[in-house]
PDB file of C-alpha atoms in Angstrom:
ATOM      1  CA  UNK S 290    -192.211-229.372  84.644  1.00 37.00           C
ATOM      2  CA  UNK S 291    -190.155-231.852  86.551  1.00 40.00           C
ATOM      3  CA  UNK S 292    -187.488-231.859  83.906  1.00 48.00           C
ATOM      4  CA  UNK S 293    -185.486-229.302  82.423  1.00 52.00           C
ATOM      5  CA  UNK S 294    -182.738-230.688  79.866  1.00 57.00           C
ATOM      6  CA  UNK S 295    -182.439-227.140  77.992  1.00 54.00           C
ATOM      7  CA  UNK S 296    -180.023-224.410  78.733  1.00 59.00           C
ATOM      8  CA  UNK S 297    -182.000-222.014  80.686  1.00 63.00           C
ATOM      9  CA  UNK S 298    -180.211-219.257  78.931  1.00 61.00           C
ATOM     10  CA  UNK S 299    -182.681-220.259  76.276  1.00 62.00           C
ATOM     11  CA  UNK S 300    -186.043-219.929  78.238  1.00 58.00           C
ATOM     12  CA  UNK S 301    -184.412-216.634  79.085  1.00 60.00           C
ATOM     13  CA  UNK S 302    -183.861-215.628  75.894  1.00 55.00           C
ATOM     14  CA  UNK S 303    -187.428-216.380  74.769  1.00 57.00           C
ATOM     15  CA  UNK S 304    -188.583-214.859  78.073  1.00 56.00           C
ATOM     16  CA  UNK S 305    -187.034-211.605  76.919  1.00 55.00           C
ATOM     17  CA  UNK S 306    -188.505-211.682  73.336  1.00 56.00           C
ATOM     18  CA  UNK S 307    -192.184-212.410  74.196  1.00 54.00           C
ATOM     19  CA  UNK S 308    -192.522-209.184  75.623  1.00 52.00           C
ATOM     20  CA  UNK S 309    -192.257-207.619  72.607  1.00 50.00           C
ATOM     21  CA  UNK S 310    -194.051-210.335  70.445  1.00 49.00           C
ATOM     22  CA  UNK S 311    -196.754-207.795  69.413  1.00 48.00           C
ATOM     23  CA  UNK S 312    -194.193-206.140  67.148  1.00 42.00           C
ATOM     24  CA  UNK S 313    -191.187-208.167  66.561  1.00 48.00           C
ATOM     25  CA  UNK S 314    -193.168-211.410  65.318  1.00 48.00           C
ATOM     26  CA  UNK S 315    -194.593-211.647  61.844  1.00 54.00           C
ATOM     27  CA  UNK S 316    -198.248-212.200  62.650  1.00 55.00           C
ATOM     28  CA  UNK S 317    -197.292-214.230  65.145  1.00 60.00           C
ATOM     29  CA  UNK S 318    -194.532-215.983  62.919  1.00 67.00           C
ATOM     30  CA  UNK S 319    -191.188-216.656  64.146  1.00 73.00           C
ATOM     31  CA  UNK S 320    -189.554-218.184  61.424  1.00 85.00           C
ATOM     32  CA  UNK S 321    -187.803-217.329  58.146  1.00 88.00           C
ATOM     33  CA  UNK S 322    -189.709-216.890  54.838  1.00 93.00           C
ATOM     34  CA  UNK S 323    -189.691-219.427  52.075  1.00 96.00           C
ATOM     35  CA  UNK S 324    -189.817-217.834  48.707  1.00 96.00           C
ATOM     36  CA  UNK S 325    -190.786-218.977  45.201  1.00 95.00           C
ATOM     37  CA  UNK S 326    -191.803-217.789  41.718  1.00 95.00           C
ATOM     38  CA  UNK S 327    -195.858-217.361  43.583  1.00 95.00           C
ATOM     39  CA  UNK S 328    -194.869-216.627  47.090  1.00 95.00           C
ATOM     40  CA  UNK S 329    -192.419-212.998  46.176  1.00 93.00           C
ATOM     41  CA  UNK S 330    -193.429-210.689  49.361  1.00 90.00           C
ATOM     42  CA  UNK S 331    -191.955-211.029  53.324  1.00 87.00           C
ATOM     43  CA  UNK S 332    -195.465-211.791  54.613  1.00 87.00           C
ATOM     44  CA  UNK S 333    -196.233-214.273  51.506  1.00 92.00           C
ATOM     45  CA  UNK S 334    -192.797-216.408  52.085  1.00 93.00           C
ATOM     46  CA  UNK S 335    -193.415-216.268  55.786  1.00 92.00           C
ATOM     47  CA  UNK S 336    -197.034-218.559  55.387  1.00 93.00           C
ATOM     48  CA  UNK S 337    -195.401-220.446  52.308  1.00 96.00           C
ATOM     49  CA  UNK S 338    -192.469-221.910  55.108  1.00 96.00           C
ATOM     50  CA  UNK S 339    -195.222-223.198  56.650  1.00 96.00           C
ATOM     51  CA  UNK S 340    -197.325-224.204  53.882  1.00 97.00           C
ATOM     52  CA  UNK S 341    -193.718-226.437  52.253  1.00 98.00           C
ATOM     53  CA  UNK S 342    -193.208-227.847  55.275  1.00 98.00           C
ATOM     54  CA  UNK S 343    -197.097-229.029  55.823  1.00 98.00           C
ATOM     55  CA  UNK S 344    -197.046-230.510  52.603  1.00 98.00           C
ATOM     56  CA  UNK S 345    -193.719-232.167  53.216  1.00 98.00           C
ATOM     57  CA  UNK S 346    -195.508-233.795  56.327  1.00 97.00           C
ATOM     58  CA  UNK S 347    -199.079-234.474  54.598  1.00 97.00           C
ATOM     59  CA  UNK S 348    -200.830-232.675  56.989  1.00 98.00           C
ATOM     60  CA  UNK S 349    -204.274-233.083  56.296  1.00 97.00           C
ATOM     61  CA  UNK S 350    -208.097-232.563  57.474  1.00 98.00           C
ATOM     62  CA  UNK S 351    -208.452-234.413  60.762  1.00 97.00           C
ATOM     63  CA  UNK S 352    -204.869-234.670  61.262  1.00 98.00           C
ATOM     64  CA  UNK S 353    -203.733-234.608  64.907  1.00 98.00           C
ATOM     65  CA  UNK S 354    -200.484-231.983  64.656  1.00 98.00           C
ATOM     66  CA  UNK S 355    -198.033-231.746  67.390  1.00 98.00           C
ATOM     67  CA  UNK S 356    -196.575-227.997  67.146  1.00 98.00           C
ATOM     68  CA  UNK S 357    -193.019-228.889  68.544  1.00 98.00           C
ATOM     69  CA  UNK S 358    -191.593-225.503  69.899  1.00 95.00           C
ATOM     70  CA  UNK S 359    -194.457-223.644  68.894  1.00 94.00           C
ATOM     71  CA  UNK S 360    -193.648-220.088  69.362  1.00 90.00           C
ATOM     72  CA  UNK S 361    -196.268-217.301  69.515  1.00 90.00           C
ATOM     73  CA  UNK S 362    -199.013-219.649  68.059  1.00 93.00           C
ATOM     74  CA  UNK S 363    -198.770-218.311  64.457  1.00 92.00           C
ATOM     75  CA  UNK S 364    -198.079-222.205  62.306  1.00 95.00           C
ATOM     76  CA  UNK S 365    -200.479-223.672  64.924  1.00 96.00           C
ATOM     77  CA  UNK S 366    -203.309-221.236  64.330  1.00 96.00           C
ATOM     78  CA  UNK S 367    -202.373-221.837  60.357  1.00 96.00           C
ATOM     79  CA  UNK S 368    -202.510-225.763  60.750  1.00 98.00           C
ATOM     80  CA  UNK S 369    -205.817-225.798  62.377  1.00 98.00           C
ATOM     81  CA  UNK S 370    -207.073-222.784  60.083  1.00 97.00           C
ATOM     82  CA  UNK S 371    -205.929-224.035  56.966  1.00 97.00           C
ATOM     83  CA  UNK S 372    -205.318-227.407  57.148  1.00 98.00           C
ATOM     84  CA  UNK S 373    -208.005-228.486  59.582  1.00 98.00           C
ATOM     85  CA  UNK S 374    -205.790-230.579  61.551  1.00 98.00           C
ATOM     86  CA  UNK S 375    -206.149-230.515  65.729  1.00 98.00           C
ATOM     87  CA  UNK S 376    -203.099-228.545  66.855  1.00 98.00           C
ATOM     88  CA  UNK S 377    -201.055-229.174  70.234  1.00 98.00           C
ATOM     89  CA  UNK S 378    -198.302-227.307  70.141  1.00 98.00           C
ATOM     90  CA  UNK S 379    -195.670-226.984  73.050  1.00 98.00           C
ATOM     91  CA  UNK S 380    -192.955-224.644  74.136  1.00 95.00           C
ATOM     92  CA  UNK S 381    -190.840-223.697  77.025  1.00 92.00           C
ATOM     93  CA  UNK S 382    -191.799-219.823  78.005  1.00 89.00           C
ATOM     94  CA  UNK S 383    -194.350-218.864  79.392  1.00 90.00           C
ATOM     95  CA  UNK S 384    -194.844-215.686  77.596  1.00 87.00           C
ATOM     96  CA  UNK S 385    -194.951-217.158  74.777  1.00 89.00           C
ATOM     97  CA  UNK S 386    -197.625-219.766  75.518  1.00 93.00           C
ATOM     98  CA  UNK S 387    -199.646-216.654  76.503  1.00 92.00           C
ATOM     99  CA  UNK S 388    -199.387-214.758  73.451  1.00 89.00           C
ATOM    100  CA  UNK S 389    -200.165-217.448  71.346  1.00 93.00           C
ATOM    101  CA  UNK S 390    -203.515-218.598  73.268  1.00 95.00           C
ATOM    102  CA  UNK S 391    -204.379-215.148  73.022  1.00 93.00           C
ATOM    103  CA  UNK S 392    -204.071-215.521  69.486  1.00 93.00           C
ATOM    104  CA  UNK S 393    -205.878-218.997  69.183  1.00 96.00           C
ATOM    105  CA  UNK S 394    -209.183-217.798  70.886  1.00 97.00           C
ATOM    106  CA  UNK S 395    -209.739-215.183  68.072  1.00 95.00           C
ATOM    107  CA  UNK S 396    -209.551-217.897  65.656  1.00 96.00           C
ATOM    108  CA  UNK S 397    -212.541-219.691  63.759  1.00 96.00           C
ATOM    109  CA  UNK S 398    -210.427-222.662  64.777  1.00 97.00           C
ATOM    110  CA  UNK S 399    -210.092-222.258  68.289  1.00 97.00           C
ATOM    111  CA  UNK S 400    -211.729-225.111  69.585  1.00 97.00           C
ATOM    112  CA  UNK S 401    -208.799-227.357  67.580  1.00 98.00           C
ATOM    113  CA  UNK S 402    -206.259-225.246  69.036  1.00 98.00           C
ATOM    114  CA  UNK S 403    -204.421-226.740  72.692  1.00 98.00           C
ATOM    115  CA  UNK S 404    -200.983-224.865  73.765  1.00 98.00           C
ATOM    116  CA  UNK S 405    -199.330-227.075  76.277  1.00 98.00           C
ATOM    117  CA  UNK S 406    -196.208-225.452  78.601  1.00 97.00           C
ATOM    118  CA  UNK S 407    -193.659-229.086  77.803  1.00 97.00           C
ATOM    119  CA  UNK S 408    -190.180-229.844  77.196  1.00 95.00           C
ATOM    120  CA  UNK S 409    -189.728-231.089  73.633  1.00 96.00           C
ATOM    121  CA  UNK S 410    -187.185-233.598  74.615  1.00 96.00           C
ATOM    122  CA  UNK S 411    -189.283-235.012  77.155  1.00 96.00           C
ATOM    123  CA  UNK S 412    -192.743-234.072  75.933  1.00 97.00           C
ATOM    124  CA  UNK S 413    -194.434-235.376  79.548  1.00 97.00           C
ATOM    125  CA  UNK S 414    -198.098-233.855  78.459  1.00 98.00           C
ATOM    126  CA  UNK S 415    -198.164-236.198  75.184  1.00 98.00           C
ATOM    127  CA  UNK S 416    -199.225-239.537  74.948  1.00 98.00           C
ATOM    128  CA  UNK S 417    -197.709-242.232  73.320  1.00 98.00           C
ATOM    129  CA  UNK S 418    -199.188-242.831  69.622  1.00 97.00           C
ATOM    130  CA  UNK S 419    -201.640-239.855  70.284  1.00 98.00           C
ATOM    131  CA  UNK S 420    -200.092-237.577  67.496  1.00 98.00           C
ATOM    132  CA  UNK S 421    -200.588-238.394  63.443  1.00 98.00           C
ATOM    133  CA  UNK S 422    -197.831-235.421  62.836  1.00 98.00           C
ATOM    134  CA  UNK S 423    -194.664-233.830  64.254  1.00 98.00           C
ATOM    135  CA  UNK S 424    -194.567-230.605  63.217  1.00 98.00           C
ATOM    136  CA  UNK S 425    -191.730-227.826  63.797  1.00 97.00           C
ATOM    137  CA  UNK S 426    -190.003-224.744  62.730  1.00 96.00           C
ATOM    138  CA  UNK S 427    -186.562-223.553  63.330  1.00 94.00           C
ATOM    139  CA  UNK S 428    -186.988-224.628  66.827  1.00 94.00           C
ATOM    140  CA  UNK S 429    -184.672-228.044  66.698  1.00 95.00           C
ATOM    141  CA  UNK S 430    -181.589-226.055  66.854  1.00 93.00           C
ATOM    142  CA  UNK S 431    -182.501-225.015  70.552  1.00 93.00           C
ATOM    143  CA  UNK S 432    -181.893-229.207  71.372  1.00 94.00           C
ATOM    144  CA  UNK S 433    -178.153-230.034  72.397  1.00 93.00           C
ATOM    145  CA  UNK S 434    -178.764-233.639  71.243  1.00 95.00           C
ATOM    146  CA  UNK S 435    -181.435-233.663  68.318  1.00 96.00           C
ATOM    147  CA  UNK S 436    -181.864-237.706  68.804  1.00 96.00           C
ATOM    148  CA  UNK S 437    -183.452-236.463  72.030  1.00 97.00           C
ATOM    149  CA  UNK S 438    -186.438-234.790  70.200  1.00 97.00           C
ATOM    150  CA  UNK S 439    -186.692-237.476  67.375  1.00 98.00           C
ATOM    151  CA  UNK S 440    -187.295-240.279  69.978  1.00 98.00           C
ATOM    152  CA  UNK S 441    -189.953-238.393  71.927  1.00 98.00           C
ATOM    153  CA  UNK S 442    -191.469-237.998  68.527  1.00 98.00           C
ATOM    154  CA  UNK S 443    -191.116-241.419  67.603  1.00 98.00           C
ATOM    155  CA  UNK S 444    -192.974-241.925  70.793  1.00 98.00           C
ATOM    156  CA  UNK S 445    -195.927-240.039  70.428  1.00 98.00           C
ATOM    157  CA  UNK S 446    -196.870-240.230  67.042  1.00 98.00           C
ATOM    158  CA  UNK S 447    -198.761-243.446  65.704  1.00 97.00           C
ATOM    159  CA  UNK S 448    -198.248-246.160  63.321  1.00 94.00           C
ATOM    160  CA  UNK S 449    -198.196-244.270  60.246  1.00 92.00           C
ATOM    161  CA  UNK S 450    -197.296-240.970  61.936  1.00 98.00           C
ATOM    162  CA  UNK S 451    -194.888-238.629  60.206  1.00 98.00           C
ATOM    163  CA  UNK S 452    -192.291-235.885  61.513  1.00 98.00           C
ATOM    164  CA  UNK S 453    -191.694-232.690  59.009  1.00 98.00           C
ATOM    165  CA  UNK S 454    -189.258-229.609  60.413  1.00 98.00           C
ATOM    166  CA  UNK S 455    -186.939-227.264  58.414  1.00 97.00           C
ATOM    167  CA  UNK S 456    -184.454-225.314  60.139  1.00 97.00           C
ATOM    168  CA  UNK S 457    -180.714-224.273  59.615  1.00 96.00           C
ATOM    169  CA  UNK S 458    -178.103-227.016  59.243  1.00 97.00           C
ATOM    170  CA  UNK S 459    -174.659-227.066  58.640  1.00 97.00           C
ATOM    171  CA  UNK S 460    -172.968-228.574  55.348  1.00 97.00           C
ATOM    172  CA  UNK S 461    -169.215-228.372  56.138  1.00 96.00           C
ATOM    173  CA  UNK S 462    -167.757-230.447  59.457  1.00 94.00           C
ATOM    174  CA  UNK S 463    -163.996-228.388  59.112  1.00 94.00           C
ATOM    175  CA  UNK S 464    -165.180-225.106  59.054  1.00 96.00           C
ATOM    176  CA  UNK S 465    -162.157-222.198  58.045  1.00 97.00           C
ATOM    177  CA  UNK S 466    -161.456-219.882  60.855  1.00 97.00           C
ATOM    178  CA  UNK S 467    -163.687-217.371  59.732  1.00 98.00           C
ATOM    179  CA  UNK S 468    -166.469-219.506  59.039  1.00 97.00           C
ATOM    180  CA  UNK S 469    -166.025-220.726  62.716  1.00 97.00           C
ATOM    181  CA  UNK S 470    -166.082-217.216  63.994  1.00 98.00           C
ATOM    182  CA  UNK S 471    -169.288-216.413  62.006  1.00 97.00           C
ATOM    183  CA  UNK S 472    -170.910-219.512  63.510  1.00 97.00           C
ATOM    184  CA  UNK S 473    -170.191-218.475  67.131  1.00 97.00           C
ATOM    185  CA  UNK S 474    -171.834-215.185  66.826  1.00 96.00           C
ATOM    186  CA  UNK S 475    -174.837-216.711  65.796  1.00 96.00           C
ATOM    187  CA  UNK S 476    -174.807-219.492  68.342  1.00 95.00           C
ATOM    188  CA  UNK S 477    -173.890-216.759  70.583  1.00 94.00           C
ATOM    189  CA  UNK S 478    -176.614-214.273  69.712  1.00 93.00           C
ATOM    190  CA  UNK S 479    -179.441-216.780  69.111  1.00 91.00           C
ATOM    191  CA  UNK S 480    -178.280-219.331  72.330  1.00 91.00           C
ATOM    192  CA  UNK S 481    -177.691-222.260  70.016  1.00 92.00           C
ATOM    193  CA  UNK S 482    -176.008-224.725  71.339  1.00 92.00           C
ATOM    194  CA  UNK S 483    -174.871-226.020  68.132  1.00 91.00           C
ATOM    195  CA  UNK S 484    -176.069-226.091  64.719  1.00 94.00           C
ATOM    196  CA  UNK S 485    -176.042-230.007  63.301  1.00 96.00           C
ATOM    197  CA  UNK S 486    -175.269-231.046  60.499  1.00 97.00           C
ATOM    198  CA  UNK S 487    -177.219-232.556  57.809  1.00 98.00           C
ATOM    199  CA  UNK S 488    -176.240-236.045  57.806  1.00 98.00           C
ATOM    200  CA  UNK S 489    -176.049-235.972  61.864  1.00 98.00           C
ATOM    201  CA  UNK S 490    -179.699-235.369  60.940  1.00 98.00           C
ATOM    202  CA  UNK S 491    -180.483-238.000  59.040  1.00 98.00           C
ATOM    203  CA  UNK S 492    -178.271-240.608  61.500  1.00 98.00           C
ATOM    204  CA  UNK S 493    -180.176-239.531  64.624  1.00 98.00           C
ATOM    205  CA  UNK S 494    -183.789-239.842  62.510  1.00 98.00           C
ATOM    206  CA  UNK S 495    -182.912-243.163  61.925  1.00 98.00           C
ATOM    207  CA  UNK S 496    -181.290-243.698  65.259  1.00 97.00           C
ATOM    208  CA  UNK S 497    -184.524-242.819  66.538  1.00 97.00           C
ATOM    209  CA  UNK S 498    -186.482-245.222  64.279  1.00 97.00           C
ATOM    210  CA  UNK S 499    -187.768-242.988  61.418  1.00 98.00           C
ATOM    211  CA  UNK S 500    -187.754-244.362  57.842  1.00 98.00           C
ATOM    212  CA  UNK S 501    -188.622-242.833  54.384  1.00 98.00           C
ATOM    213  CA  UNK S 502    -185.812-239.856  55.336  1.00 98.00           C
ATOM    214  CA  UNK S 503    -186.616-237.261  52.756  1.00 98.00           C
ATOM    215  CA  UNK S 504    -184.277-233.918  53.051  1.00 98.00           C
ATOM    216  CA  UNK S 505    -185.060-230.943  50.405  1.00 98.00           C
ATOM    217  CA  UNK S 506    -182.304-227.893  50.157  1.00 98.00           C
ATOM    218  CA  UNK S 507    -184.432-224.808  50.639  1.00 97.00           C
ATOM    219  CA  UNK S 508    -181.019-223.026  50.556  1.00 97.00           C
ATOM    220  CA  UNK S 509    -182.145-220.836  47.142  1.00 97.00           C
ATOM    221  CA  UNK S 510    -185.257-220.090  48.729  1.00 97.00           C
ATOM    222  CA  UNK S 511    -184.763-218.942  52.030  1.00 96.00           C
ATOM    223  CA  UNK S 512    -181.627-217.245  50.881  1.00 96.00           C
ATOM    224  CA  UNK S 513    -183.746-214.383  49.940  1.00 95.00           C
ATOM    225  CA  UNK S 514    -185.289-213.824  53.607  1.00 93.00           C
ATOM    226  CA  UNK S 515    -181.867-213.849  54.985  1.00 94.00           C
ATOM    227  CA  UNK S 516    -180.497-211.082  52.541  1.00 94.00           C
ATOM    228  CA  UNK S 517    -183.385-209.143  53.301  1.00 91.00           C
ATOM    229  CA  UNK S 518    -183.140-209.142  57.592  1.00 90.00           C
ATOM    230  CA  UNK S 519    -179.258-208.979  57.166  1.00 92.00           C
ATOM    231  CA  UNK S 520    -179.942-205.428  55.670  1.00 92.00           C
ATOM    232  CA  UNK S 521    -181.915-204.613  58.402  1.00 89.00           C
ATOM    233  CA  UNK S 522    -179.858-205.858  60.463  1.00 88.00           C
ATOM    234  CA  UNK S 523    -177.423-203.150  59.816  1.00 88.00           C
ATOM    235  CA  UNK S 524    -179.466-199.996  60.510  1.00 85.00           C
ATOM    236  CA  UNK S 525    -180.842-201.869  63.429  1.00 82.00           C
ATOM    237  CA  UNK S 526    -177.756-202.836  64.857  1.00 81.00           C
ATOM    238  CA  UNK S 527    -176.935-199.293  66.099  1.00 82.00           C
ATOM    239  CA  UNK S 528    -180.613-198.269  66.950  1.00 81.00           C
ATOM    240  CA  UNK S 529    -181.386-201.264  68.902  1.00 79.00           C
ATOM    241  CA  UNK S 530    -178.331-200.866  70.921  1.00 80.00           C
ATOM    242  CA  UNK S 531    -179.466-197.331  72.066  1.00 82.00           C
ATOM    243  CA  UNK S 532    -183.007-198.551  72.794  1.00 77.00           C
ATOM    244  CA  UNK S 533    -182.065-201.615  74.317  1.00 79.00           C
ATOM    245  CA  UNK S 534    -180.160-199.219  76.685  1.00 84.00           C
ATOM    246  CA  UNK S 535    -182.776-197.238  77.619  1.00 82.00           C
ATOM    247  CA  UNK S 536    -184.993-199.800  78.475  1.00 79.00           C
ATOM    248  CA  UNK S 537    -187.502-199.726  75.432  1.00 78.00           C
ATOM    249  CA  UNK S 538    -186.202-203.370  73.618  1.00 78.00           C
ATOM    250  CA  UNK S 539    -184.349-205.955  74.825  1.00 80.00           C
ATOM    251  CA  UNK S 540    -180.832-207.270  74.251  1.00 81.00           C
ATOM    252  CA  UNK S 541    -182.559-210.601  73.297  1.00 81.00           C
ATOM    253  CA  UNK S 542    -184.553-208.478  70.255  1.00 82.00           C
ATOM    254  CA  UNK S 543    -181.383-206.638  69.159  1.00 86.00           C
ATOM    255  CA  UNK S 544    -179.597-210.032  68.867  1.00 87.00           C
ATOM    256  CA  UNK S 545    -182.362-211.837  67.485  1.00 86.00           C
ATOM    257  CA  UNK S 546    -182.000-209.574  64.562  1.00 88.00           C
ATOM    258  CA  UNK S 547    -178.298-209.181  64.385  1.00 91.00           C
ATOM    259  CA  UNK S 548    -178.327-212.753  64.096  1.00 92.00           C
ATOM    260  CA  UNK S 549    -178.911-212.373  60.702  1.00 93.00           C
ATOM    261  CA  UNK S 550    -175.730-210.528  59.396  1.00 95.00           C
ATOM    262  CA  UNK S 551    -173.582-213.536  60.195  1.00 96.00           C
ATOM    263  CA  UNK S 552    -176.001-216.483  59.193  1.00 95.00           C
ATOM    264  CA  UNK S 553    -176.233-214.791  56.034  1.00 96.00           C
ATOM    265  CA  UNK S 554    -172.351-214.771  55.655  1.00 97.00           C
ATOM    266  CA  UNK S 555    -172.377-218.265  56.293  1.00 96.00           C
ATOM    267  CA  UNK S 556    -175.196-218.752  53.798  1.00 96.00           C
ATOM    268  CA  UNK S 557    -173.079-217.097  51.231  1.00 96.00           C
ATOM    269  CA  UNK S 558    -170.059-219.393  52.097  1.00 96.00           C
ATOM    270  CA  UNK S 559    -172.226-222.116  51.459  1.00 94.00           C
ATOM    271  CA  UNK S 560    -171.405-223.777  54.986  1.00 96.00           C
ATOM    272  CA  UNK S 561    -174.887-223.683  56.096  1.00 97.00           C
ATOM    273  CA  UNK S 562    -177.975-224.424  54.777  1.00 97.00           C
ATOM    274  CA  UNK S 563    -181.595-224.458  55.418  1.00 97.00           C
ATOM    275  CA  UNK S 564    -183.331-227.561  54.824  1.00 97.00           C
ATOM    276  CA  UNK S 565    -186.492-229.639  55.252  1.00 98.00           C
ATOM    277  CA  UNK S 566    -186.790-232.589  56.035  1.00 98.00           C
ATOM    278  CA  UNK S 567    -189.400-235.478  56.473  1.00 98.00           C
ATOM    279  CA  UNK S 568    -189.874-238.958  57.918  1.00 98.00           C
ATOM    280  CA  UNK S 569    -192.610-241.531  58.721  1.00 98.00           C
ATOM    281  CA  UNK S 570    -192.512-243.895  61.408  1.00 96.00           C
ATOM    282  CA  UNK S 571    -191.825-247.311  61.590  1.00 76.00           C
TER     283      UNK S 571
END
């Protein structure tokens, strides 16, 4: 690429994580899990996140879906599988990129399936009004300016295209000290370089020329998910250290898990939220 406008900490990161994709990803899911009254396991809330946030985007048969910070393939090969939409997605690593082409050639729905190595806030491989959805999850909070993303999306989607993501916002603007010290680990641990907040979401959407804003609080039913890998967290905490010093993990997997423990504090506190939200252009 001739532009980089991420930290490269973050490529890093993900550099560090792909390597052990086989076993840290859920079937090739990065994301949290999205649970309801019919979706009650890990591996059922993990497809419904991306089944909510499809149908919060009307992704359809035929639709032309741009993965934005696509991971290991997993949504993408779900988009095209499930949805029959044509899937681009794009990331930053490599590894990644690897792992989930690897994964899109044993699928029915290969021939659908393109994985493009692109900047999200530039998005140089896309077209302009070549995309009929922007599609992403938990991968916004990588941006340092969000607007960034939202007018390269603006760009490349088409009259009536629409953007759908859910990720992590914030809900307070004058956090307490603790709930400041909680947010750092995670930003720390995960490379954010900030987590926005909801209405700064909404503002830059518009900024960037979206209209139809739609934001629904998932908080209740991602909550669970977070619980769940916060308890982990704390018998892998000490485990992963050791491996990670002997070479078997990485510090990027051990943190990538510890994450959890302090998102879930904030959580609790009610500071942060996860959301969804959805837009149309135009």
């Amino acid at each position: 690429m001739s532009h980089e406008t991420y930290d490269p900490s973050v490529r890093e990161y993900y550099r560090n994580l792909a390597a052990g994709n086989d076993w840290f990803s859920f079937s090739g899911n990065l994301h949290g899990g999205y649970y309801d009254d019919e979706h009650t396991t890990l591996s059922e809330a993990i497809v419904n996140t991306q089944r909510v946030i499809a149908d919060h985007g009307d992704v359809g048969p035929g639709d032309r879906v741009l993965d934005v910070g696509c991971g290991v393939g997993g949504p993408a090969v779900w988009l095209a599988e499930e949805r029959d939409a044509e899937v681009v997605g794009i990331n930053i690593t490599e590894g990644q990129l690897e792992v989930a082409r690897e994964r899109a050639a044993k699928s029915d729905a290969s021939d659908r399936i393109e994985f493009r190595h692109d900047d999200y806030t530039v998005m140089e491989t896309i077209e302009d009004d070549s995309m009929d959805v922007a599609f992403c999850i938990e991968a916004l909070h990588y941006a340092e300016d969000k607007q960034d993303v939202f007018e390269q999306a603006h760009r490349v989607l088409d009259d009536d295209g629409r953007i759908t993501f859910g990720d992590g916002f914030k809900t307070e603007r004058n956090l307490d000290p603790k709930s400041r010290e909680l947010l750092d680990e995670v930003n720390e641990r995960w490379k954010l370089p900030n987590l926005a907040h909801v209405d700064d979401i909404r503002e830059d959407l518009e900024a960037a020329g979206f209209t139809d804003i739609q934001f629904h609080d998932a908080h209740e039913n991602v909550m669970p998910w977070t619980r769940n890998i916060a308890r982990i967290a704390l018998v892998f905490n000490p485990v992963g250290t050791v491996l990670s010093k002997v070479g078997l993990i990485s510090q990027a997997h051990v943190d990538a898990i510890v994450g959890y423990r302090p998102l879930y504090k904030l959580s609790k506190r009610e500071v942060t939220t996860y959301g969804i939200f959805s837009a149309r252009v135009e």
